[in-house]
């Protein structure tokens, strides 16, 4: 066992999955984004947990992430969200990843390679309805769909868009999302009017699952919500849907590796940013910013030890940080400490403190931190 571990509670993941399933009804597909090592939770384990729970597909951002799932023995459909380079096409074909295609040029490249390999590669059309990232302009969607459909080695299997502000309850953001949904519907009408079947239609990320039922279509793509964070509440938008009660899946845990007495006025860590306000005890914890505990949380966050919160003291170092236990805590060397999740405040609280989002906190938990899977 190592000192610092990310505990991943699969039972909570399954509960979150079930809540999303209940919200969207039995007939829609769920595609689970396991990009960025499943937001830091471990792609292969989360992929297996998702499929066991009833997900119909997975999604990655990089070709290599898709290849890693195949190497882990996972043979479910895998969507490739980000635009790959042409040199990645052979790997895409080898691993039967399903690319999101934004333009005729890339469709033609895929078609040529799939034809040469003697296969028919499923692809989804990606439409930009206002995210401003990848995707064909929405008014050009029927033309690009026709180009894809004309590729004999490609199967036009789905149509997608991505929402830019679905997790905001602000009135103008909600209106913007509804406008994106309307543009998507307009594009779908055009595709159908051209005599084409758009296949599996999908648009909803976590925010849209919470706030925009009109975006659910045939399949939803919940990332952060499955990992246990709500970036918006139903009530903020005045919705009467019963609120989803998801729970954070990851807990970052470490060990008190040293306890020492310090005198009033002694300083702790680099830069001497913290001085003991009284005679006190300091715990050294075996976790630092190289594990993914953000250095910006120095002197502002706390460690939970034995169910109590102790403020971090001094700068968070690469591999260690310190906590002020006060004069009579009873904390002992080798006790466990929780940095976020479980009994402690979660990654969203930590994110808020330092001005980021929970996605970045869990994604940044370094590879050297073992993921420990628990089911109760
Ligand atoms: C990452 C991603 C999602 C999931 O987003 P969440 O906000 O985590 O739910 C959905 N769709 C696409 C295209 C993505 O890149």
Short mmCIF file of C-alpha atoms and ligand atoms in Angstrom, two decimals:
data_model
loop_
_atom_site.label_atom_id
_atom_site.label_comp_id
_atom_site.label_asym_id
_atom_site.label_seq_id
_atom_site.Cartn_x
_atom_site.Cartn_y
_atom_site.Cartn_z
CA UNK A 1 0.00 0.00 0.00
CA UNK A 2 1.24 3.48 -0.82
CA UNK A 3 0.78 6.53 1.35
CA UNK A 4 -1.24 8.54 -1.12
CA UNK A 5 -4.19 6.90 -2.81
CA UNK A 6 -7.22 7.99 -4.79
CA UNK A 7 -10.09 5.91 -3.49
CA UNK A 8 -12.69 5.44 -6.22
CA UNK A 9 -16.08 4.40 -4.86
CA UNK A 10 -17.69 2.36 -7.62
CA UNK A 11 -20.87 1.99 -5.57
CA UNK A 12 -21.28 5.77 -5.72
CA UNK A 13 -20.54 5.73 -9.45
CA UNK A 14 -23.29 3.15 -9.95
CA UNK A 15 -25.73 5.15 -7.86
CA UNK A 16 -24.99 8.24 -9.91
CA UNK A 17 -25.46 6.21 -13.10
CA UNK A 18 -28.80 4.91 -11.88
CA UNK A 19 -30.02 8.42 -11.05
CA UNK A 20 -29.15 9.60 -14.55
CA UNK A 21 -30.89 6.55 -16.01
CA UNK A 22 -34.01 7.35 -14.02
CA UNK A 23 -33.93 10.96 -15.14
CA UNK A 24 -33.64 10.26 -18.88
CA UNK A 25 -35.92 7.21 -19.00
CA UNK A 26 -35.27 3.64 -20.09
CA UNK A 27 -35.08 4.17 -23.86
CA UNK A 28 -32.14 6.51 -24.28
CA UNK A 29 -28.55 5.39 -24.61
CA UNK A 30 -25.84 6.51 -22.20
CA UNK A 31 -22.36 7.14 -23.57
CA UNK A 32 -19.78 7.49 -20.78
CA UNK A 33 -16.85 9.82 -21.45
CA UNK A 34 -13.76 8.10 -20.06
CA UNK A 35 -11.37 10.61 -21.61
CA UNK A 36 -8.42 11.86 -19.53
CA UNK A 37 -8.32 8.53 -17.70
CA UNK A 38 -12.01 8.89 -16.82
CA UNK A 39 -11.45 12.37 -15.36
CA UNK A 40 -8.67 10.84 -13.29
CA UNK A 41 -10.72 7.92 -11.96
CA UNK A 42 -9.09 5.25 -14.15
CA UNK A 43 -10.41 4.65 -17.68
CA UNK A 44 -10.45 0.85 -17.82
CA UNK A 45 -12.15 0.37 -14.45
CA UNK A 46 -14.71 3.10 -15.09
CA UNK A 47 -15.34 1.73 -18.58
CA UNK A 48 -16.08 -1.71 -17.14
CA UNK A 49 -18.23 -0.25 -14.38
CA UNK A 50 -20.16 1.77 -16.96
CA UNK A 51 -20.82 -1.18 -19.23
CA UNK A 52 -21.91 -3.28 -16.25
CA UNK A 53 -24.35 -0.50 -15.35
CA UNK A 54 -25.85 -0.44 -18.85
CA UNK A 55 -23.88 2.15 -20.80
CA UNK A 56 -24.07 1.46 -24.53
CA UNK A 57 -20.83 3.20 -25.44
CA UNK A 58 -17.75 4.99 -24.14
CA UNK A 59 -15.96 8.07 -25.36
CA UNK A 60 -12.34 9.18 -25.40
CA UNK A 61 -10.58 12.32 -26.60
CA UNK A 62 -7.45 10.71 -28.02
CA UNK A 63 -6.81 7.76 -30.28
CA UNK A 64 -4.33 6.40 -27.73
CA UNK A 65 -6.99 6.44 -25.04
CA UNK A 66 -9.20 4.36 -27.30
CA UNK A 67 -6.33 1.96 -28.04
CA UNK A 68 -5.72 1.57 -24.29
CA UNK A 69 -9.35 0.54 -23.76
CA UNK A 70 -9.00 -2.10 -26.48
CA UNK A 71 -5.76 -3.32 -24.91
CA UNK A 72 -7.64 -3.63 -21.61
CA UNK A 73 -10.02 -6.00 -23.37
CA UNK A 74 -12.96 -3.63 -23.72
CA UNK A 75 -14.80 -4.15 -26.99
CA UNK A 76 -17.80 -1.82 -26.58
CA UNK A 77 -18.28 1.03 -29.08
CA UNK A 78 -15.87 3.91 -28.37
CA UNK A 79 -16.50 7.40 -29.72
CA UNK A 80 -13.51 9.59 -30.46
CA UNK A 81 -14.50 13.12 -29.41
CA UNK A 82 -11.48 15.17 -30.52
CA UNK A 83 -10.21 15.67 -34.04
CA UNK A 84 -7.31 13.26 -34.68
CA UNK A 85 -4.40 13.78 -37.05
CA UNK A 86 -4.41 11.95 -40.39
CA UNK A 87 -1.49 9.78 -39.19
CA UNK A 88 -3.79 8.34 -36.50
CA UNK A 89 -6.29 6.93 -39.00
CA UNK A 90 -4.74 3.42 -39.17
CA UNK A 91 -5.04 3.11 -35.37
CA UNK A 92 -8.62 4.38 -35.47
CA UNK A 93 -9.46 1.69 -37.99
CA UNK A 94 -7.50 -1.01 -36.19
CA UNK A 95 -9.33 -0.31 -32.92
CA UNK A 96 -12.71 0.45 -34.55
CA UNK A 97 -12.98 3.83 -32.84
CA UNK A 98 -15.93 5.94 -33.98
CA UNK A 99 -14.66 9.37 -35.01
CA UNK A 100 -16.76 12.53 -34.91
CA UNK A 101 -16.39 14.01 -38.37
CA UNK A 102 -16.77 17.76 -38.99
CA UNK A 103 -15.94 18.01 -42.68
CA UNK A 104 -15.85 16.29 -46.05
CA UNK A 105 -12.07 16.40 -46.30
CA UNK A 106 -11.54 14.26 -43.21
CA UNK A 107 -14.46 11.99 -44.18
CA UNK A 108 -12.72 11.31 -47.49
CA UNK A 109 -9.46 10.44 -45.72
CA UNK A 110 -11.25 8.00 -43.42
CA UNK A 111 -13.18 6.56 -46.35
CA UNK A 112 -10.04 5.89 -48.34
CA UNK A 113 -8.28 4.18 -45.43
CA UNK A 114 -11.33 2.15 -44.40
CA UNK A 115 -11.83 1.09 -48.03
CA UNK A 116 -8.19 -0.01 -48.27
CA UNK A 117 -8.61 -1.98 -45.04
CA UNK A 118 -11.73 -3.60 -46.44
CA UNK A 119 -14.00 -2.45 -43.62
CA UNK A 120 -16.97 -0.17 -43.15
CA UNK A 121 -16.16 2.34 -40.40
CA UNK A 122 -18.99 3.91 -38.42
CA UNK A 123 -18.66 7.68 -37.97
CA UNK A 124 -20.81 10.40 -36.43
CA UNK A 125 -21.32 13.84 -37.94
CA UNK A 126 -20.30 16.66 -35.57
CA UNK A 127 -22.24 19.89 -35.94
CA UNK A 128 -21.24 23.26 -34.45
CA UNK A 129 -24.40 24.90 -33.19
CA UNK A 130 -22.60 27.47 -31.06
CA UNK A 131 -19.81 25.81 -29.09
CA UNK A 132 -17.32 27.36 -31.51
CA UNK A 133 -14.95 24.42 -31.44
CA UNK A 134 -15.11 21.42 -33.82
CA UNK A 135 -18.11 20.67 -36.01
CA UNK A 136 -19.47 21.82 -39.34
CA UNK A 137 -21.50 25.05 -39.33
CA UNK A 138 -25.09 23.99 -38.59
CA UNK A 139 -26.49 25.33 -41.85
CA UNK A 140 -23.97 23.17 -43.76
CA UNK A 141 -24.88 19.99 -41.88
CA UNK A 142 -27.07 18.43 -44.61
CA UNK A 143 -24.28 18.93 -47.18
CA UNK A 144 -21.61 17.37 -44.95
CA UNK A 145 -23.98 14.55 -43.98
CA UNK A 146 -24.46 13.84 -47.70
CA UNK A 147 -20.70 13.76 -48.21
CA UNK A 148 -20.35 11.23 -45.38
CA UNK A 149 -23.25 9.15 -46.65
CA UNK A 150 -21.65 9.04 -50.09
CA UNK A 151 -18.48 7.45 -48.68
CA UNK A 152 -18.91 3.76 -49.37
CA UNK A 153 -16.47 2.62 -46.68
CA UNK A 154 -18.10 4.79 -43.99
CA UNK A 155 -21.33 4.15 -42.14
CA UNK A 156 -23.14 7.35 -41.21
CA UNK A 157 -24.14 6.14 -37.75
CA UNK A 158 -24.84 9.22 -35.68
CA UNK A 159 -25.13 12.99 -35.40
CA UNK A 160 -23.87 15.12 -32.53
CA UNK A 161 -23.45 18.62 -31.25
CA UNK A 162 -21.91 20.03 -28.08
CA UNK A 163 -23.40 22.69 -25.81
CA UNK A 164 -21.36 25.67 -24.66
CA UNK A 165 -23.26 26.83 -21.58
CA UNK A 166 -25.62 24.02 -20.60
CA UNK A 167 -24.39 24.07 -17.01
CA UNK A 168 -25.38 27.66 -16.41
CA UNK A 169 -28.72 28.66 -14.91
CA UNK A 170 -28.30 32.28 -16.03
CA UNK A 171 -31.26 33.35 -18.15
CA UNK A 172 -29.17 34.33 -21.17
CA UNK A 173 -27.11 31.11 -21.04
CA UNK A 174 -30.26 29.02 -20.88
CA UNK A 175 -31.65 30.90 -23.85
CA UNK A 176 -28.36 30.33 -25.70
CA UNK A 177 -28.55 26.59 -25.02
CA UNK A 178 -32.13 26.47 -26.23
CA UNK A 179 -30.99 28.29 -29.39
CA UNK A 180 -28.25 25.66 -29.87
CA UNK A 181 -30.86 22.92 -29.49
CA UNK A 182 -33.13 24.68 -32.03
CA UNK A 183 -30.24 24.97 -34.51
CA UNK A 184 -29.45 21.29 -34.01
CA UNK A 185 -33.07 20.36 -34.67
CA UNK A 186 -33.02 22.53 -37.77
CA UNK A 187 -29.88 20.75 -38.99
CA UNK A 188 -31.49 17.34 -38.28
CA UNK A 189 -34.60 18.37 -40.26
CA UNK A 190 -32.35 19.33 -43.17
CA UNK A 191 -30.49 16.02 -42.99
CA UNK A 192 -33.76 14.07 -42.99
CA UNK A 193 -35.13 16.25 -45.80
CA UNK A 194 -32.06 15.24 -47.83
CA UNK A 195 -33.25 11.65 -47.47
CA UNK A 196 -30.64 10.69 -44.91
CA UNK A 197 -30.98 8.97 -41.54
CA UNK A 198 -28.96 10.89 -38.93
CA UNK A 199 -28.47 7.72 -36.87
CA UNK A 200 -28.01 8.10 -33.11
CA UNK A 201 -28.61 11.74 -32.25
CA UNK A 202 -26.83 13.18 -29.21
CA UNK A 203 -26.09 16.52 -27.59
CA UNK A 204 -26.43 16.42 -23.80
CA UNK A 205 -23.48 16.75 -21.44
CA UNK A 206 -24.04 16.80 -17.67
CA UNK A 207 -25.38 20.35 -17.63
CA UNK A 208 -28.03 19.51 -20.22
CA UNK A 209 -29.07 16.38 -18.32
CA UNK A 210 -29.74 18.63 -15.34
CA UNK A 211 -31.35 21.60 -17.09
CA UNK A 212 -32.33 20.87 -20.71
CA UNK A 213 -34.53 17.82 -21.41
CA UNK A 214 -34.89 19.04 -25.01
CA UNK A 215 -31.23 18.11 -25.54
CA UNK A 216 -31.53 14.47 -24.52
CA UNK A 217 -32.40 13.06 -27.98
CA UNK A 218 -31.34 9.38 -28.43
CA UNK A 219 -28.24 9.39 -26.22
CA UNK A 220 -26.69 11.46 -23.44
CA UNK A 221 -22.99 11.93 -22.59
CA UNK A 222 -22.68 12.54 -18.85
CA UNK A 223 -19.14 13.05 -17.61
CA UNK A 224 -18.77 15.10 -14.45
CA UNK A 225 -22.24 14.16 -13.20
CA UNK A 226 -21.32 10.47 -13.16
CA UNK A 227 -18.18 11.33 -11.26
CA UNK A 228 -20.40 12.96 -8.68
CA UNK A 229 -20.40 16.70 -9.27
CA UNK A 230 -23.23 19.01 -10.20
CA UNK A 231 -22.09 22.20 -11.84
CA UNK A 232 -25.61 23.61 -11.60
CA UNK A 233 -28.75 22.86 -9.59
CA UNK A 234 -32.22 22.34 -11.03
CA UNK A 235 -33.63 24.82 -8.51
CA UNK A 236 -31.30 27.57 -9.74
CA UNK A 237 -33.18 27.46 -13.02
CA UNK A 238 -36.55 27.17 -11.29
CA UNK A 239 -37.08 23.62 -12.58
CA UNK A 240 -39.46 21.34 -10.73
CA UNK A 241 -37.60 18.14 -11.70
CA UNK A 242 -36.61 16.28 -8.53
CA UNK A 243 -32.95 17.24 -8.01
CA UNK A 244 -30.34 14.60 -8.86
CA UNK A 245 -28.43 13.67 -5.73
CA UNK A 246 -25.11 12.51 -7.08
CA UNK A 247 -22.15 11.88 -4.79
CA UNK A 248 -18.44 12.44 -5.45
CA UNK A 249 -16.77 9.20 -6.51
CA UNK A 250 -13.15 10.07 -5.69
CA UNK A 251 -11.50 10.58 -2.31
CA UNK A 252 -7.85 11.63 -2.03
CA UNK A 253 -6.25 10.02 0.97
CA UNK A 254 -2.78 10.04 2.43
CA UNK A 255 -0.92 9.37 5.67
CA UNK A 256 0.49 11.48 8.47
CA UNK A 257 4.12 10.44 8.16
CA UNK A 258 5.54 12.65 10.91
CA UNK A 259 4.28 14.68 13.87
CA UNK A 260 6.38 17.31 15.60
CA UNK A 261 6.19 20.11 18.14
CA UNK A 262 6.95 23.63 16.96
CA UNK A 263 7.35 26.77 19.00
CA UNK A 264 5.38 29.95 18.51
CA UNK A 265 6.93 31.93 15.64
CA UNK A 266 8.65 29.03 13.89
CA UNK A 267 7.97 28.93 10.16
CA UNK A 268 6.86 26.04 8.02
CA UNK A 269 7.83 25.22 4.41
CA UNK A 270 9.24 27.16 1.44
CA UNK A 271 9.07 30.91 1.48
CA UNK A 272 8.22 31.00 5.22
CA UNK A 273 4.59 31.92 4.44
CA UNK A 274 3.27 30.43 7.69
CA UNK A 275 4.50 31.00 11.23
CA UNK A 276 3.13 29.18 14.26
CA UNK A 277 0.73 31.52 16.08
CA UNK A 278 1.33 29.55 19.29
CA UNK A 279 3.27 26.49 20.42
CA UNK A 280 1.66 23.77 18.36
CA UNK A 281 1.97 20.38 16.66
CA UNK A 282 2.54 19.99 12.95
CA UNK A 283 1.70 16.93 10.86
CA UNK A 284 3.69 16.19 7.73
CA UNK A 285 1.49 14.61 5.07
CA UNK A 286 2.82 12.55 2.22
CA UNK A 287 1.00 14.39 -0.57
CA UNK A 288 2.01 17.38 -2.67
CA UNK A 289 1.32 19.24 -5.87
CA UNK A 290 3.00 16.53 -7.94
CA UNK A 291 0.24 14.21 -6.75
CA UNK A 292 -2.33 16.76 -7.87
CA UNK A 293 -3.00 18.70 -4.69
CA UNK A 294 -3.00 22.22 -6.15
CA UNK A 295 -0.24 24.45 -4.81
CA UNK A 296 -2.71 27.33 -4.93
CA UNK A 297 -4.43 25.70 -1.96
CA UNK A 298 -1.40 26.43 0.26
CA UNK A 299 -2.46 28.00 3.57
CA UNK A 300 -6.11 27.90 2.42
CA UNK A 301 -7.23 24.26 2.49
CA UNK A 302 -7.36 21.63 5.21
CA UNK A 303 -6.70 17.98 5.87
CA UNK A 304 -9.28 15.78 7.55
CA UNK A 305 -7.75 13.52 10.18
CA UNK A 306 -9.90 11.40 12.45
CA UNK A 307 -12.98 13.26 11.25
CA UNK A 308 -11.62 16.72 12.10
CA UNK A 309 -10.33 19.46 9.82
CA UNK A 310 -6.82 20.83 10.33
CA UNK A 311 -5.62 23.82 8.28
CA UNK A 312 -2.72 23.34 5.90
CA UNK A 313 0.31 25.26 7.10
CA UNK A 314 2.80 26.77 4.67
CA UNK A 315 3.33 26.10 0.99
CA UNK A 316 2.31 22.77 -0.45
CA UNK A 317 5.54 21.17 -1.68
CA UNK A 318 5.99 18.78 -4.59
CA UNK A 319 5.59 15.62 -2.52
CA UNK A 320 4.55 16.77 0.94
CA UNK A 321 2.50 19.29 2.81
CA UNK A 322 1.97 20.19 6.44
CA UNK A 323 -1.07 20.69 8.64
CA UNK A 324 -1.38 22.59 11.92
CA UNK A 325 -2.82 20.22 14.49
CA UNK A 326 -2.98 22.69 17.36
CA UNK A 327 -1.59 21.88 20.81
CA UNK A 328 -3.65 18.83 21.80
CA UNK A 329 -5.16 17.11 18.77
CA UNK A 330 -4.37 13.51 19.63
CA UNK A 331 -3.43 12.95 15.97
CA UNK A 332 -0.72 10.36 15.72
CA UNK A 333 1.94 9.41 13.25
CA UNK A 334 0.59 6.95 10.62
CA UNK A 335 -2.98 8.20 10.98
CA UNK A 336 -4.86 8.58 7.71
CA UNK A 337 -5.64 12.02 6.31
CA UNK A 338 -8.23 12.91 3.68
CA UNK A 339 -7.58 15.84 1.37
CA UNK A 340 -10.91 15.82 -0.46
CA UNK A 341 -13.93 13.59 -0.88
CA UNK A 342 -15.34 11.04 1.55
CA UNK A 343 -15.71 12.69 4.97
CA UNK A 344 -13.90 15.85 3.83
CA UNK A 345 -15.11 18.68 1.60
CA UNK A 346 -15.05 17.52 -2.03
CA UNK A 347 -13.14 18.42 -5.18
CA UNK A 348 -15.78 21.01 -6.08
CA UNK A 349 -15.17 22.86 -2.81
CA UNK A 350 -11.43 22.78 -3.41
CA UNK A 351 -11.96 23.93 -7.00
CA UNK A 352 -14.11 26.86 -5.91
CA UNK A 353 -11.46 27.93 -3.40
CA UNK A 354 -8.75 28.22 -6.04
CA UNK A 355 -10.89 29.42 -8.94
CA UNK A 356 -11.20 26.31 -11.07
CA UNK A 357 -13.66 23.46 -11.70
CA UNK A 358 -13.83 19.97 -10.14
CA UNK A 359 -12.93 18.47 -13.55
CA UNK A 360 -9.45 19.96 -13.27
CA UNK A 361 -8.95 18.75 -9.71
CA UNK A 362 -9.74 15.09 -10.41
CA UNK A 363 -8.01 15.07 -13.84
CA UNK A 364 -4.83 16.39 -12.23
CA UNK A 365 -4.42 13.56 -9.75
CA UNK A 366 -1.12 12.24 -11.02
CA UNK A 367 -0.50 8.82 -12.49
CA UNK A 368 1.81 7.99 -9.60
CA UNK A 369 -1.18 8.00 -7.24
CA UNK A 370 -2.67 4.50 -7.25
CA UNK A 371 -6.43 4.25 -7.80
CA UNK A 372 -8.02 1.97 -5.27
CA UNK A 373 -11.50 0.72 -6.20
CA UNK A 374 -14.03 0.11 -3.51
CA UNK A 375 -17.59 -1.21 -3.69
CA UNK A 376 -19.80 -1.50 -0.69
C1 LIG B 1 -16.23 15.83 -22.12
C2 LIG B 1 -17.42 15.85 -22.98
C3 LIG B 1 -18.69 15.55 -22.47
C4 LIG B 1 -18.97 15.39 -21.00
O1 LIG B 1 -19.05 16.66 -20.40
P1 LIG B 1 -19.48 16.82 -18.87
O2 LIG B 1 -19.61 18.27 -18.69
O3 LIG B 1 -18.38 16.23 -18.06
O4 LIG B 1 -20.75 16.08 -18.71
C5 LIG B 1 -19.74 15.44 -23.37
N1 LIG B 1 -19.55 15.64 -24.69
C6 LIG B 1 -18.34 15.97 -25.21
C7 LIG B 1 -18.21 16.18 -26.67
C8 LIG B 1 -17.25 16.10 -24.38
O5 LIG B 1 -16.07 16.44 -24.89
#
